[in-house]
Coordinates of C-alpha atoms and ligand atoms in Angstrom, one line a residue:
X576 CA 23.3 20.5 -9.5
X577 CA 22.8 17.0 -11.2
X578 CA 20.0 17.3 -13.5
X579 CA 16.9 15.0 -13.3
X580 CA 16.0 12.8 -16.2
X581 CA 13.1 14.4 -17.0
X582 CA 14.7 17.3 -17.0
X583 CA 17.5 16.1 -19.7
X584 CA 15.2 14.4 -21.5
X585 CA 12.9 17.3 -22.2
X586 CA 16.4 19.0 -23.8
X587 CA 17.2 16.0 -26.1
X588 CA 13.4 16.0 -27.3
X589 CA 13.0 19.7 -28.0
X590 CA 16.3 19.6 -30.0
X591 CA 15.3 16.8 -31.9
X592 CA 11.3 17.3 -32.6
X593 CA 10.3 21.1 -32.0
X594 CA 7.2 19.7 -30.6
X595 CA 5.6 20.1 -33.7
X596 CA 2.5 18.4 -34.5
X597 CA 2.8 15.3 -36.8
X598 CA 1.4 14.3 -39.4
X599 CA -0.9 11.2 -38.5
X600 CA -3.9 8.7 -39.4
X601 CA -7.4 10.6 -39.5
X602 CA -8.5 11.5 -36.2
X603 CA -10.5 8.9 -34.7
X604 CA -13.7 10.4 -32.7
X605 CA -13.7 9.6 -28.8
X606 CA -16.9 7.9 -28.9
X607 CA -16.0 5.4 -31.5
X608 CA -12.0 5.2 -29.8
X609 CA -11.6 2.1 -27.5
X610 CA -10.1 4.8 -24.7
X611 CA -9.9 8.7 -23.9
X612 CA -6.2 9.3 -22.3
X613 CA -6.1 12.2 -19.7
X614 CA -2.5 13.3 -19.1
X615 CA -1.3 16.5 -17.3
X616 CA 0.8 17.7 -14.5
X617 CA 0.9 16.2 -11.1
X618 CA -2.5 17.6 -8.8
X619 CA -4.3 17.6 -12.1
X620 CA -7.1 15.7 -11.2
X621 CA -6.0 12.9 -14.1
X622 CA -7.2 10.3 -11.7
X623 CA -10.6 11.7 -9.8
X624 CA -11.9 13.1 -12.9
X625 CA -10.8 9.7 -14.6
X626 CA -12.8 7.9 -12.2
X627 CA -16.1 10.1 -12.2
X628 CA -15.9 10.8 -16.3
X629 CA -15.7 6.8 -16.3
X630 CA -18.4 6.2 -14.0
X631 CA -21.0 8.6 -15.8
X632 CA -20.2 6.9 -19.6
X633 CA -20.3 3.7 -18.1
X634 CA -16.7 2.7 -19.3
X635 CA -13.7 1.1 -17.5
X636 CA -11.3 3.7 -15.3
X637 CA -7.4 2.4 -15.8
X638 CA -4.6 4.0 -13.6
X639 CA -1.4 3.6 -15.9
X640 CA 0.6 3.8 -12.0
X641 CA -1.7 1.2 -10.7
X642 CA -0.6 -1.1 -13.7
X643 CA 2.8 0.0 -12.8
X644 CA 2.9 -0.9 -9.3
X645 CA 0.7 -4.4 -9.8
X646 CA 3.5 -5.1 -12.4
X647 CA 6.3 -4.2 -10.4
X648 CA 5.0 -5.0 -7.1
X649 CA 6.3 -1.9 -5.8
X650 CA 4.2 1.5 -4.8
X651 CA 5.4 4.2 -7.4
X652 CA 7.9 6.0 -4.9
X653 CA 9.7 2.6 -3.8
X654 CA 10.8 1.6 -7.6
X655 CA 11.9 5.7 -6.9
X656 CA 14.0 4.7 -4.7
X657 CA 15.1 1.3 -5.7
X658 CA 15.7 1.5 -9.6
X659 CA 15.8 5.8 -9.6
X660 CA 13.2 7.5 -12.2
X661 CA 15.0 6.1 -15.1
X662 CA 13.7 2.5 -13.7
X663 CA 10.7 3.9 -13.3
X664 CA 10.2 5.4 -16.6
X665 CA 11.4 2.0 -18.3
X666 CA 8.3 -0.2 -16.1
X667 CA 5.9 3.0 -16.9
X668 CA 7.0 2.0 -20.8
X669 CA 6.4 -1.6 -20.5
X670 CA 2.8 -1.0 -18.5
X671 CA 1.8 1.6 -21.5
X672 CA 2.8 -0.9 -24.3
X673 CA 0.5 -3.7 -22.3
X674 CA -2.2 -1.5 -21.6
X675 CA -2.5 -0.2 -25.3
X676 CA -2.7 -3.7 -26.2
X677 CA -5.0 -4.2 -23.8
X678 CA -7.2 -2.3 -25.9
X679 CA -7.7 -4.3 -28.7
X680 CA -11.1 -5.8 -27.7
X681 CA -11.7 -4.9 -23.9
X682 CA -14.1 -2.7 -22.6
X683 CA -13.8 1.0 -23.0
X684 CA -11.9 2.9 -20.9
X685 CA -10.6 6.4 -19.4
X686 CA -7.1 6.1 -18.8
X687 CA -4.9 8.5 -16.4
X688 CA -1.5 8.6 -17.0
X689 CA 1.4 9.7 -14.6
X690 CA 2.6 13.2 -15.3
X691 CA 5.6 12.3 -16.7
X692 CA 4.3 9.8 -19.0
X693 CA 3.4 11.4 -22.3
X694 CA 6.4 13.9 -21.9
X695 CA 8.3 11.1 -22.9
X696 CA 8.4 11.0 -26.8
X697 CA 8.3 7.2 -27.4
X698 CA 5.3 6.8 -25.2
X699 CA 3.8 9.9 -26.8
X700 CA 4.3 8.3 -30.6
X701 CA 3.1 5.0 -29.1
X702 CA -0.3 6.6 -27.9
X703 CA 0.0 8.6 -31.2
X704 CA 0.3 5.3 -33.3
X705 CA -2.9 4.0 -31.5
X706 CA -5.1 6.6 -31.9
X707 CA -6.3 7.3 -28.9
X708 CA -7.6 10.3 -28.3
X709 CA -5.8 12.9 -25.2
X710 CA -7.0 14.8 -22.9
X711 CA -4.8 17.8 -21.1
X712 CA -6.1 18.5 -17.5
X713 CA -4.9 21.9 -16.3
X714 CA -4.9 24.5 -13.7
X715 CA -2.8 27.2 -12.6
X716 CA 0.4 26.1 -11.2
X717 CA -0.1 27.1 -8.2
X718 CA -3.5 25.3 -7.9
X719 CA -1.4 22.3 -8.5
X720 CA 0.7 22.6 -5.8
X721 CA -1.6 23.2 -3.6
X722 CA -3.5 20.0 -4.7
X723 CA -0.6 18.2 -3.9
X724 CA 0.4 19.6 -0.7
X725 CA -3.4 18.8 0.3
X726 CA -3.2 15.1 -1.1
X727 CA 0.1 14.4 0.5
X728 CA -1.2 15.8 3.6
X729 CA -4.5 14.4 4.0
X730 CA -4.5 11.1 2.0
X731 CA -0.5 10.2 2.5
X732 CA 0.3 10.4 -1.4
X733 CA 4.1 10.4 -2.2
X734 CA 5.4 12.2 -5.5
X735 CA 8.9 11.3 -5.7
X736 CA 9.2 14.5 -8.2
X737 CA 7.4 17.1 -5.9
X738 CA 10.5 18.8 -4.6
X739 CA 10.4 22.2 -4.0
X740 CA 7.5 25.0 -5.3
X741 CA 10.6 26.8 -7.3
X742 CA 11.4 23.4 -9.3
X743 CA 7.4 22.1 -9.1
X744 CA 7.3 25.1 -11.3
X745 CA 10.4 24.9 -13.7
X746 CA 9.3 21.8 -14.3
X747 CA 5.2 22.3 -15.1
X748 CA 7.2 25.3 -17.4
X749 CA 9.1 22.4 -19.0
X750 CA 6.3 19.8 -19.5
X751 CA 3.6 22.5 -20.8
X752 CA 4.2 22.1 -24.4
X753 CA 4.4 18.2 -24.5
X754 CA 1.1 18.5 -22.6
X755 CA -0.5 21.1 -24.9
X756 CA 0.1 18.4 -28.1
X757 CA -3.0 16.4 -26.7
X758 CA -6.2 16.9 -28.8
X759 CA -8.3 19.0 -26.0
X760 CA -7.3 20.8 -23.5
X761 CA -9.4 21.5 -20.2
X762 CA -9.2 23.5 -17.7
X763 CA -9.9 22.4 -14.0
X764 CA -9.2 25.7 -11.9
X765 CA -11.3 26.2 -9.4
X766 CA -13.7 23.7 -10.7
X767 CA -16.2 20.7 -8.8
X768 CA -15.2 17.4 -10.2
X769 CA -19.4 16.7 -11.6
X770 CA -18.5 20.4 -13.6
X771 CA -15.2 19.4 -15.6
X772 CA -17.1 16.0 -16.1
X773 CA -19.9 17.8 -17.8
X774 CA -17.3 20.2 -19.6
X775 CA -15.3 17.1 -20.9
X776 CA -18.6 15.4 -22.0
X777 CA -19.7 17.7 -24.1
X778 CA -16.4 18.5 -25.8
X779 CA -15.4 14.8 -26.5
X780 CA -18.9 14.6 -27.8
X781 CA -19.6 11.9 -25.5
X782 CA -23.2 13.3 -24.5
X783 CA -24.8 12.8 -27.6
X784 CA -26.5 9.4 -28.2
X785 CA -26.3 7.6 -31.8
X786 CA -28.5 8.9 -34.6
X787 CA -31.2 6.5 -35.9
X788 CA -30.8 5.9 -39.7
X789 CA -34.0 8.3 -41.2
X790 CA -36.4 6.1 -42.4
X791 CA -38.5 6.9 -45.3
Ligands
S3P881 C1 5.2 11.6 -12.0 C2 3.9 11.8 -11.6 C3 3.2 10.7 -10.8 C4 3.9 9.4 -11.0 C5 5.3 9.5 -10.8 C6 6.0 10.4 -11.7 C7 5.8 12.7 -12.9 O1 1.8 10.6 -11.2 O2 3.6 8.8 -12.2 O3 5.6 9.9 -9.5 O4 6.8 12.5 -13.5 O5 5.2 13.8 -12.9 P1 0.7 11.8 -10.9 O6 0.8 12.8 -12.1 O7 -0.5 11.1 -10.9 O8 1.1 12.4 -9.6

């Protein structure tokens, strides 16, 4: 069977990297960072928890596959099929660049990426590099399949990588660690969108307001 990319690619990158954590710039806290990143596998909830978290702080929701489709000018499962997932990972790399440079001076925003995106190593060191701090949404595998199946269903969504529960899984297996270098990790099973909201802002610290400088 011809191996997908993602698949090969996740070889390369373990050989080369162990998926250690790296060394890097003093953590940044998410209230004071220009944007919180949610990544995670497809059926996470990357991009309805996006939206509400977003909504309640009052900051900007971005869709790194909406970038990549008003870019392209293609929905996410044609470049699929035109340019294959290598095509696709090369315009999901140009959108990240722009979007992180988007950053410098915008509004603040929660960010959902694709669930292939961090899993790349270059777009993880570029998010690494900014400083921005990542969330990991996750559920039980199965959860997420059934999220999909559901989505693709009811609201027509096509996941070019979907394919079958037996490789849905292999490949959540694969990803797993690259997920599981973000700073937080939450879990979503079985959970109300307002609940992992809550959850989130109180572990990014988001809640609290600014303390006033004690006057004498
Ligand atoms: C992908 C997940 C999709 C989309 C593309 C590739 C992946 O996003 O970016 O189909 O590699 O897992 P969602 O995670 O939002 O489904």
């Amino acid at each position: 069977m011809v191996k997908s990319i993602s698949e090969n690619a996740l070889k390369n990158n373990k050989k080369k990297t162990k998926l250690k954590q790296r060394k890097s710039r003093p953590r940044v806290a998410a209230g004071q960072a220009p944007a919180v990143i949610l990544i995670g596998f497809m059926g996470a909830g990357k991009s309805s928890v996006g939206r509400a978290l977003a909504e309640q702080l009052g900051w900007t929701f971005e869709d790194l596959d909406e970038r990549i489709e008003q870019r392209e000018r293609q929905k996410v499962a044609e470049i699929f099929r035109s340019s294959g997932e290598s095509g696709f990972r090369e315009a999901e790399q140009s959108a990240l660049k722009e979007l992180l440079e988007d950053l410098r001076g915008g509004p603040k925003r929660i960010i959902a990426l694709g669930g292939g995106a961090f899993v790349q190593e270059s777009n993880a060191h570029l998010i690494q590099a900014a400083n921005i701090p990542t969330v990991f949404l996750d559920a039980e595998v199965d959860e997420l399949w059934a999220r999909c199946q559901r989505q693709s269903e009811r609201q027509g969504i096509e996941r070019p990588l979907l394919g079958s529960p037996e490789g849905f899984r292999k490949l959540y297996e694969e990803r797993s660690p690259h997920y599981s270098r973000a700073r937080l990790k939450q879990e979503t099973g079985g959970k109300a969108v307002a609940e992992i909201v809550a959850e989130l802002i109180e572990a990014l610290g988001l809640g609290k307001r600014p303390t006033k400088a004690r006057r004498k």
